[in-house]
CSV table of N, CA and C in Angstrom, one decimal:
chain,number,residue,atom,x,y,z
A,1,MET,N,-100.3,14.7,33.9
A,1,MET,CA,-99.4,14.4,32.3
A,1,MET,C,-97.9,14.8,32.1
A,2,PRO,N,-97.1,13.9,32.0
A,2,PRO,CA,-95.4,14.1,32.2
A,2,PRO,C,-95.1,15.2,31.2
A,3,VAL,N,-94.3,15.9,31.8
A,3,VAL,CA,-93.7,17.4,30.5
A,3,VAL,C,-92.1,16.8,30.5
A,4,PHE,N,-91.8,16.4,29.4
A,4,PHE,CA,-90.6,16.6,29.0
A,4,PHE,C,-89.6,17.8,28.9
A,5,SER,N,-88.5,17.8,28.8
A,5,SER,CA,-87.9,19.5,27.7
A,5,SER,C,-86.9,18.6,27.2
A,6,VAL,N,-87.0,18.9,26.2
A,6,VAL,CA,-85.6,18.5,24.9
A,6,VAL,C,-84.7,19.5,24.3
A,7,PRO,N,-84.1,19.6,24.6
A,7,PRO,CA,-83.0,20.7,23.8
A,7,PRO,C,-83.5,20.6,22.3
A,8,GLY,N,-83.7,21.6,21.5
A,8,GLY,CA,-84.2,21.5,20.4
A,8,GLY,C,-85.2,21.1,19.9
A,9,GLY,N,-86.4,20.8,21.1
A,9,GLY,CA,-87.5,20.3,20.6
A,9,GLY,C,-87.6,19.1,20.4
A,10,VAL,N,-88.4,18.4,20.3
A,10,VAL,CA,-88.5,16.9,19.8
A,10,VAL,C,-87.8,16.6,18.5
A,11,ALA,N,-87.6,17.7,17.5
A,11,ALA,CA,-86.7,17.2,16.4
A,11,ALA,C,-85.4,17.3,16.8
A,12,GLY,N,-85.0,17.5,17.9
A,12,GLY,CA,-83.6,17.5,18.4
A,12,GLY,C,-83.7,16.0,18.9
A,13,LEU,N,-84.4,14.8,18.9
A,13,LEU,CA,-84.1,13.6,19.0
A,13,LEU,C,-83.9,12.8,18.1
A,14,ALA,N,-84.0,13.3,16.9
A,14,ALA,CA,-83.7,12.1,15.5
A,14,ALA,C,-82.4,12.0,15.8
A,15,PRO,N,-81.1,12.6,16.0
A,15,PRO,CA,-80.1,11.7,15.9
A,15,PRO,C,-80.1,10.9,16.6
A,16,ALA,N,-80.7,10.4,17.9
A,16,ALA,CA,-80.9,9.5,18.6
A,16,ALA,C,-81.8,8.2,18.5
A,17,LEU,N,-82.5,8.6,17.7
A,17,LEU,CA,-83.6,7.6,17.0
A,17,LEU,C,-82.5,7.1,15.8
A,18,THR,N,-81.9,7.7,15.2
A,18,THR,CA,-81.2,7.1,14.2
A,18,THR,C,-79.9,7.1,13.6
A,19,GLY,N,-79.5,6.8,14.9
A,19,GLY,CA,-77.7,6.7,14.9
A,19,GLY,C,-77.2,7.7,14.6
A,20,GLY,N,-77.7,9.2,14.4
A,20,GLY,CA,-76.8,10.0,14.3
A,20,GLY,C,-77.4,10.9,12.9
A,21,GLY,N,-78.2,9.9,12.3
A,21,GLY,CA,-78.7,10.6,10.5
A,21,GLY,C,-79.2,12.0,10.5
A,22,CYS,N,-79.8,11.8,9.7
A,22,CYS,CA,-80.3,13.9,9.3
A,22,CYS,C,-81.7,13.5,10.6
A,23,PRO,N,-81.3,15.1,11.0
A,23,PRO,CA,-82.8,15.3,11.7
A,23,PRO,C,-84.4,14.9,11.4
A,24,GLY,N,-83.6,15.4,9.9
A,24,GLY,CA,-85.6,15.4,9.3
A,24,GLY,C,-86.3,14.2,8.8
A,25,GLU,N,-85.0,12.9,9.3
A,25,GLU,CA,-85.5,11.5,8.8
A,25,GLU,C,-85.6,10.4,9.7
A,26,TRP,N,-85.6,10.5,10.9
A,26,TRP,CA,-86.5,9.5,11.7
A,26,TRP,C,-86.8,7.7,11.1
A,27,GLY,N,-86.0,8.0,10.0
A,27,GLY,CA,-86.2,6.4,9.5
A,27,GLY,C,-87.3,6.3,8.9
A,28,HIS,N,-88.1,7.6,8.4
A,28,HIS,CA,-88.8,7.6,7.2
A,28,HIS,C,-88.7,9.0,6.6
A,29,SER,N,-89.2,9.4,5.4
A,29,SER,CA,-88.9,11.0,5.5
A,29,SER,C,-89.9,11.2,4.1
A,30,PRO,N,-90.3,12.4,4.3
A,30,PRO,CA,-89.8,13.7,5.4
A,30,PRO,C,-91.2,13.3,6.4
A,31,VAL,N,-90.5,13.9,7.8
A,31,VAL,CA,-91.3,13.8,8.8
A,31,VAL,C,-92.5,14.7,9.1
A,32,VAL,N,-93.6,14.5,9.4
A,32,VAL,CA,-95.1,15.3,10.3
A,32,VAL,C,-94.5,15.2,11.2
A,33,GLU,N,-94.9,16.7,11.5
A,33,GLU,CA,-95.0,17.0,13.2
A,33,GLU,C,-94.4,15.8,14.0
A,34,PRO,N,-93.3,15.5,14.9
A,34,PRO,CA,-93.5,14.9,15.4
A,34,PRO,C,-93.8,14.3,16.7
A,35,GLN,N,-94.4,13.9,17.4
A,35,GLN,CA,-95.4,14.3,18.9
A,35,GLN,C,-94.3,13.5,20.0
A,36,LEU,N,-94.1,14.3,20.9
A,36,LEU,CA,-93.4,13.6,22.4
A,36,LEU,C,-94.4,12.8,23.3
A,37,SER,N,-94.4,11.4,23.8
A,37,SER,CA,-95.5,11.0,23.9
A,37,SER,C,-94.6,10.3,25.8
A,38,ALA,N,-95.5,9.8,26.6
A,38,ALA,CA,-94.7,9.2,27.8
A,38,ALA,C,-95.5,7.9,27.9
A,39,PRO,N,-94.7,7.0,28.4
A,39,PRO,CA,-92.9,7.3,29.1
A,39,PRO,C,-92.1,7.3,27.7
A,40,LEU,N,-91.1,8.0,27.3
A,40,LEU,CA,-90.3,8.0,26.5
A,40,LEU,C,-90.2,7.7,25.8
A,41,GLN,N,-91.7,8.2,24.6
A,41,GLN,CA,-91.7,7.8,23.4
A,41,GLN,C,-91.4,8.8,22.8
A,42,VAL,N,-91.6,8.5,21.0
A,42,VAL,CA,-92.2,9.6,19.9
A,42,VAL,C,-92.7,9.0,19.3
A,43,VAL,N,-93.7,9.7,18.5
A,43,VAL,CA,-94.9,9.3,17.4
A,43,VAL,C,-94.5,9.8,16.4
A,44,SER,N,-94.1,9.5,15.2
A,44,SER,CA,-93.8,10.5,14.3
A,44,SER,C,-94.6,9.8,13.1
A,45,GLY,N,-94.9,10.4,12.3
A,45,GLY,CA,-95.4,10.2,10.6
A,45,GLY,C,-94.5,10.9,9.5
A,46,CYS,N,-94.7,10.1,8.4
A,46,CYS,CA,-94.2,11.0,6.9
A,46,CYS,C,-95.3,10.7,6.4
A,47,LEU,N,-95.3,11.7,5.2
A,47,LEU,CA,-96.3,11.9,4.0
A,47,LEU,C,-96.6,10.9,3.3
A,48,SER,N,-96.1,9.9,3.6
A,48,SER,CA,-96.3,8.8,2.8
A,48,SER,C,-97.2,7.8,4.0
A,49,GLY,N,-97.8,8.2,4.9
A,49,GLY,CA,-98.7,7.6,5.8
A,49,GLY,C,-98.2,6.8,7.1
A,50,THR,N,-97.0,6.5,6.9
A,50,THR,CA,-96.3,5.4,7.9
A,50,THR,C,-96.7,6.9,9.1
A,51,VAL,N,-96.8,5.8,9.8
A,51,VAL,CA,-96.4,6.5,11.6
A,51,VAL,C,-95.5,5.4,12.3
A,52,THR,N,-94.8,5.8,13.1
A,52,THR,CA,-93.6,5.4,13.9
A,52,THR,C,-93.8,5.8,15.2
A,53,VAL,N,-93.6,4.4,16.4
A,53,VAL,CA,-93.6,4.6,17.8
A,53,VAL,C,-92.1,4.5,17.8
A,54,TRP,N,-91.3,5.6,18.6
A,54,TRP,CA,-90.1,5.1,19.0
A,54,TRP,C,-89.7,4.9,20.4
A,55,ASP,N,-88.9,4.1,20.4
A,55,ASP,CA,-88.2,4.3,22.1
A,55,ASP,C,-87.2,5.0,22.2
A,56,ILE,N,-87.7,6.4,23.1
A,56,ILE,CA,-86.4,6.9,22.9
A,56,ILE,C,-85.0,6.6,23.7
A,57,SER,N,-85.4,5.9,25.0
A,57,SER,CA,-83.9,5.1,25.5
A,57,SER,C,-83.4,4.3,24.9
A,58,MET,N,-83.9,3.5,24.0
A,58,MET,CA,-83.3,1.9,23.2
A,58,MET,C,-82.9,2.9,21.7
A,59,GLY,N,-83.5,3.8,21.5
A,59,GLY,CA,-83.3,4.6,20.4
A,59,GLY,C,-84.1,3.7,18.8
A,60,LYS,N,-84.8,3.1,18.8
A,60,LYS,CA,-85.3,2.0,18.1
A,60,LYS,C,-87.2,2.2,18.0
A,61,SER,N,-87.4,1.6,17.2
A,61,SER,CA,-88.6,1.7,16.8
A,61,SER,C,-89.4,0.5,17.5
A,62,MET,N,-90.5,1.3,18.2
A,62,MET,CA,-91.4,0.1,18.6
A,62,MET,C,-92.3,-0.9,17.7
A,63,MET,N,-93.0,0.0,17.3
A,63,MET,CA,-94.0,-0.3,15.8
A,63,MET,C,-94.2,0.6,15.1
A,64,GLU,N,-95.1,0.2,13.7
A,64,GLU,CA,-95.0,1.3,13.0
A,64,GLU,C,-96.4,0.5,12.2
A,65,PHE,N,-97.4,1.8,11.6
A,65,PHE,CA,-98.3,1.3,11.1
A,65,PHE,C,-99.1,2.7,9.7
A,66,SER,N,-99.7,2.0,8.5
A,66,SER,CA,-100.0,3.1,7.9
A,66,SER,C,-101.5,3.0,8.1
A,67,VAL,N,-101.2,5.0,8.4
A,67,VAL,CA,-102.7,5.5,8.5
A,67,VAL,C,-103.5,5.9,6.9
A,68,THR,N,-103.0,5.1,6.0
A,68,THR,CA,-103.4,5.4,4.3
A,68,THR,C,-103.6,4.0,4.0
A,69,GLY,N,-103.7,3.3,4.5
A,69,GLY,CA,-103.9,2.0,4.0
A,69,GLY,C,-103.7,1.8,2.5
A,70,ASP,N,-104.3,1.5,1.8
A,70,ASP,CA,-103.7,1.3,0.5
A,70,ASP,C,-104.3,2.4,-0.6
A,71,GLN,N,-104.7,3.5,0.1
A,71,GLN,CA,-105.0,4.6,-1.0
A,71,GLN,C,-103.1,4.9,-1.0
A,72,HIS,N,-103.5,6.4,-1.6
A,72,HIS,CA,-102.2,6.9,-2.1
A,72,HIS,C,-102.5,8.4,-1.3
A,73,VAL,N,-102.6,8.8,-0.1
A,73,VAL,CA,-103.2,10.2,-0.2
A,73,VAL,C,-101.8,10.5,1.4
A,74,GLU,N,-101.3,11.6,1.4
A,74,GLU,CA,-100.3,12.0,2.0
A,74,GLU,C,-100.9,12.4,3.5
A,75,LEU,N,-100.2,12.1,4.8
A,75,LEU,CA,-100.7,12.4,5.9
A,75,LEU,C,-99.7,13.7,5.9
A,76,THR,N,-100.6,14.9,6.4
A,76,THR,CA,-100.1,16.0,6.4
A,76,THR,C,-99.7,16.7,8.0
A,77,ALA,N,-100.7,15.9,8.6
A,77,ALA,CA,-100.6,16.9,10.1
A,77,ALA,C,-100.9,15.2,11.1
A,78,THR,N,-100.5,15.8,12.5
A,78,THR,CA,-100.2,14.9,13.8
A,78,THR,C,-100.6,16.0,15.3
A,79,ALA,N,-101.3,15.1,15.8
A,79,ALA,CA,-101.1,15.7,17.3
A,79,ALA,C,-101.4,14.5,18.3
A,80,LEU,N,-101.3,14.3,19.5
A,80,LEU,CA,-101.5,13.8,20.5
A,80,LEU,C,-102.7,14.2,21.1
A,81,GLU,N,-103.9,13.4,21.3
A,81,GLU,CA,-104.8,14.0,22.5
A,81,GLU,C,-104.3,13.9,23.8
A,82,GLU,N,-104.9,14.6,24.7
A,82,GLU,CA,-104.5,14.6,25.9
A,82,GLU,C,-104.0,13.5,26.9
A,83,SER,N,-104.4,12.5,26.6
A,83,SER,CA,-104.5,11.4,27.5
A,83,SER,C,-103.6,10.7,26.7
A,84,GLU,N,-102.8,10.9,25.8
A,84,GLU,CA,-101.9,10.4,25.2
A,84,GLU,C,-102.1,9.1,24.4
A,85,GLN,N,-103.4,8.2,24.4
A,85,GLN,CA,-103.7,7.1,24.0
A,85,GLN,C,-104.4,7.5,22.5
A,86,CYS,N,-104.3,8.3,22.0
A,86,CYS,CA,-104.9,8.8,20.5
A,86,CYS,C,-104.1,9.7,19.9
A,87,LEU,N,-104.1,9.2,18.5
A,87,LEU,CA,-103.4,9.9,17.9
A,87,LEU,C,-104.3,10.8,16.6
A,88,LEU,N,-104.1,12.2,16.4
A,88,LEU,CA,-105.2,12.4,15.4
A,88,LEU,C,-104.4,12.9,14.1
A,89,THR,N,-104.6,12.5,13.0
A,89,THR,CA,-104.2,12.7,11.5
A,89,THR,C,-105.1,13.4,10.6
A,90,GLY,N,-104.2,14.6,9.8
A,90,GLY,CA,-105.0,15.1,9.6
A,90,GLY,C,-104.2,14.4,7.7
A,91,LEU,N,-105.0,14.7,6.9
A,91,LEU,CA,-104.9,13.9,5.5
A,91,LEU,C,-104.7,14.9,4.5
A,92,ARG,N,-104.1,14.8,3.0
A,92,ARG,CA,-104.0,15.7,2.2
A,92,ARG,C,-105.6,15.6,1.7
A,93,ASP,N,-106.2,14.5,1.4
A,93,ASP,CA,-107.3,15.0,0.9
A,93,ASP,C,-108.7,15.4,2.1
A,94,GLY,N,-108.5,16.1,2.8
A,94,GLY,CA,-109.1,16.5,4.0
A,94,GLY,C,-109.9,15.6,4.8
A,95,ALA,N,-109.4,14.3,4.9
A,95,ALA,CA,-109.9,13.9,6.3
A,95,ALA,C,-108.9,13.7,7.7
A,96,VAL,N,-110.0,13.8,8.7
A,96,VAL,CA,-108.9,13.9,10.0
A,96,VAL,C,-109.4,12.2,10.5
A,97,GLU,N,-108.2,11.7,11.2
A,97,GLU,CA,-109.0,10.6,12.1
A,97,GLU,C,-108.1,10.4,13.0
A,98,MET,N,-109.2,9.5,13.9
A,98,MET,CA,-107.7,9.5,15.4
A,98,MET,C,-107.9,7.6,15.2
A,99,TRP,N,-106.6,7.5,15.8
A,99,TRP,CA,-106.1,6.3,16.1
A,99,TRP,C,-105.7,5.8,17.5
A,100,ASN,N,-105.7,5.1,17.7
A,100,ASN,CA,-105.4,4.4,19.1
A,100,ASN,C,-104.3,3.7,18.3
A,101,TYR,N,-103.1,4.3,18.5
A,101,TYR,CA,-101.9,4.6,18.0
A,101,TYR,C,-101.2,2.6,18.6
A,102,SER,N,-101.4,2.5,19.7
A,102,SER,CA,-100.7,0.8,20.3
A,102,SER,C,-100.8,0.1,19.4
A,103,PRO,N,-102.2,-0.4,19.0
A,103,PRO,CA,-102.2,-1.3,17.9
A,103,PRO,C,-102.3,-1.1,16.6
A,104,GLY,N,-102.4,0.5,16.4
A,104,GLY,CA,-102.4,1.0,15.0
A,104,GLY,C,-104.0,0.9,14.3
A,105,LYS,N,-105.1,1.2,15.6
A,105,LYS,CA,-106.3,0.4,15.0
A,105,LYS,C,-107.1,2.2,14.5
A,106,CYS,N,-107.8,2.4,13.8
A,106,CYS,CA,-108.3,3.9,13.4
A,106,CYS,C,-109.7,3.6,13.9
A,107,LEU,N,-109.8,4.7,15.3
A,107,LEU,CA,-111.4,4.8,15.8
A,107,LEU,C,-112.4,5.5,15.4
A,108,LEU,N,-111.9,6.3,14.6
A,108,LEU,CA,-113.0,7.4,13.9
A,108,LEU,C,-112.8,8.1,12.7
A,109,THR,N,-113.3,8.4,12.0
A,109,THR,CA,-113.0,9.3,10.5
A,109,THR,C,-114.2,10.3,10.2
A,110,PHE,N,-113.3,11.2,9.9
A,110,PHE,CA,-113.8,12.7,9.6
A,110,PHE,C,-113.7,13.0,8.4
A,111,PRO,N,-114.5,12.7,7.5
A,111,PRO,CA,-114.2,12.9,6.0
A,111,PRO,C,-114.2,14.7,6.0
A,112,HIS,N,-113.8,15.0,4.8
A,112,HIS,CA,-114.5,16.5,4.6
A,112,HIS,C,-114.7,16.4,3.0
A,113,PRO,N,-116.3,16.9,2.6
A,113,PRO,CA,-116.7,17.2,1.5
A,113,PRO,C,-116.0,17.4,0.6
A,114,ASP,N,-115.3,18.4,0.5
A,114,ASP,CA,-115.0,19.2,-0.3
A,114,ASP,C,-112.9,18.9,-0.4
A,115,LYS,N,-112.3,18.0,0.0
A,115,LYS,CA,-111.2,17.2,0.4
A,115,LYS,C,-110.1,18.3,0.3
A,116,LEU,N,-110.6,19.3,1.2
A,116,LEU,CA,-109.2,20.2,1.4
A,116,LEU,C,-108.5,19.9,2.0
A,117,GLU,N,-106.8,20.1,2.2
A,117,GLU,CA,-106.1,19.7,2.6
A,117,GLU,C,-106.1,20.0,3.9
A,118,VAL,N,-105.7,19.3,5.0
A,118,VAL,CA,-105.4,19.6,6.2
A,118,VAL,C,-104.0,19.4,7.0
A,119,SER,N,-104.0,20.9,7.1
A,119,SER,CA,-102.2,21.3,7.6
A,119,SER,C,-102.0,21.5,8.8
A,120,LEU,N,-102.9,21.2,9.9
A,120,LEU,CA,-102.8,21.3,11.2
A,120,LEU,C,-104.0,20.9,11.9
A,121,VAL,N,-103.7,19.9,13.1
A,121,VAL,CA,-104.3,19.3,14.0
A,121,VAL,C,-104.1,19.2,15.1
A,122,HIS,N,-105.0,20.0,16.3
A,122,HIS,CA,-104.3,20.3,17.6
A,122,HIS,C,-105.9,19.8,18.0
A,123,GLN,N,-105.5,19.4,19.4
A,123,GLN,CA,-106.0,19.2,20.7
A,123,GLN,C,-106.3,20.0,21.4
A,124,LEU,N,-107.2,20.3,21.6
A,124,LEU,CA,-107.7,21.7,22.6
A,124,LEU,C,-108.7,21.0,24.0
A,125,GLY,N,-109.0,19.9,24.4
A,125,GLY,CA,-109.9,19.7,25.3
A,125,GLY,C,-109.4,19.4,26.7
A,126,PRO,N,-109.2,20.4,28.0
A,126,PRO,CA,-109.5,20.2,29.1
A,126,PRO,C,-110.1,19.2,29.7
A,127,GLY,N,-109.4,18.5,30.6
A,127,GLY,CA,-110.0,17.5,31.3
A,127,GLY,C,-110.2,16.1,30.7
A,128,GLY,N,-109.5,16.0,29.3
A,128,GLY,CA,-109.3,14.7,28.9
A,128,GLY,C,-110.5,14.2,28.0
A,129,ARG,N,-111.3,16.0,27.5
A,129,ARG,CA,-112.4,15.8,26.7
A,129,ARG,C,-111.6,16.1,25.2
A,130,LEU,N,-111.9,15.1,24.1
A,130,LEU,CA,-111.2,15.8,23.0
A,130,LEU,C,-112.1,16.7,22.4
A,131,ARG,N,-111.8,17.3,21.9
A,131,ARG,CA,-111.8,18.2,20.6
A,131,ARG,C,-110.9,18.7,20.0
A,132,SER,N,-111.2,18.4,19.2
A,132,SER,CA,-109.9,19.1,17.6
A,132,SER,C,-110.0,20.0,17.2
A,133,LYS,N,-109.0,20.6,16.1
A,133,LYS,CA,-109.4,22.0,15.1
A,133,LYS,C,-108.3,21.4,14.2
A,134,ALA,N,-108.8,21.2,13.1
A,134,ALA,CA,-108.4,21.1,11.8
A,134,ALA,C,-107.8,22.3,10.6
A,135,GLN,N,-107.0,22.7,10.6
A,135,GLN,CA,-107.1,23.8,9.5
A,135,GLN,C,-106.7,23.4,8.1
A,136,LEU,N,-107.8,23.9,7.3
A,136,LEU,CA,-107.9,23.2,5.8
A,136,LEU,C,-107.3,24.4,4.9
A,137,LEU,N,-106.6,24.0,4.0
A,137,LEU,CA,-106.2,24.9,3.0
A,137,LEU,C,-106.6,25.0,2.2
């Protein structure tokens, strides 16, 4: 798995992607946990539920899609799984979803019966096995 070192962390890439704009905006605002992906891509999400895949070398959006559909639920957490093929998202209504972010297709949804906000989604699995941890508030 490629490892990239970015001065100032992933948030340090924002000016390159927005033409020097506010590091918190990335073309949509506010940003939820941007994820660095290979080859030279950043996947960012915003509270409104829009996920954008950025080409770092060109500083432009390659694609974007909504993880909330026509619902009015905020996106609150994101994480890439180990192979960087799937994006995990957490929503304010407690749902955790797994996305193939290239076509923007939802693969799995894990609803939470108590509808507690997901504040953290983290991939833990070694060897390509996906295991996730969701922190509920």
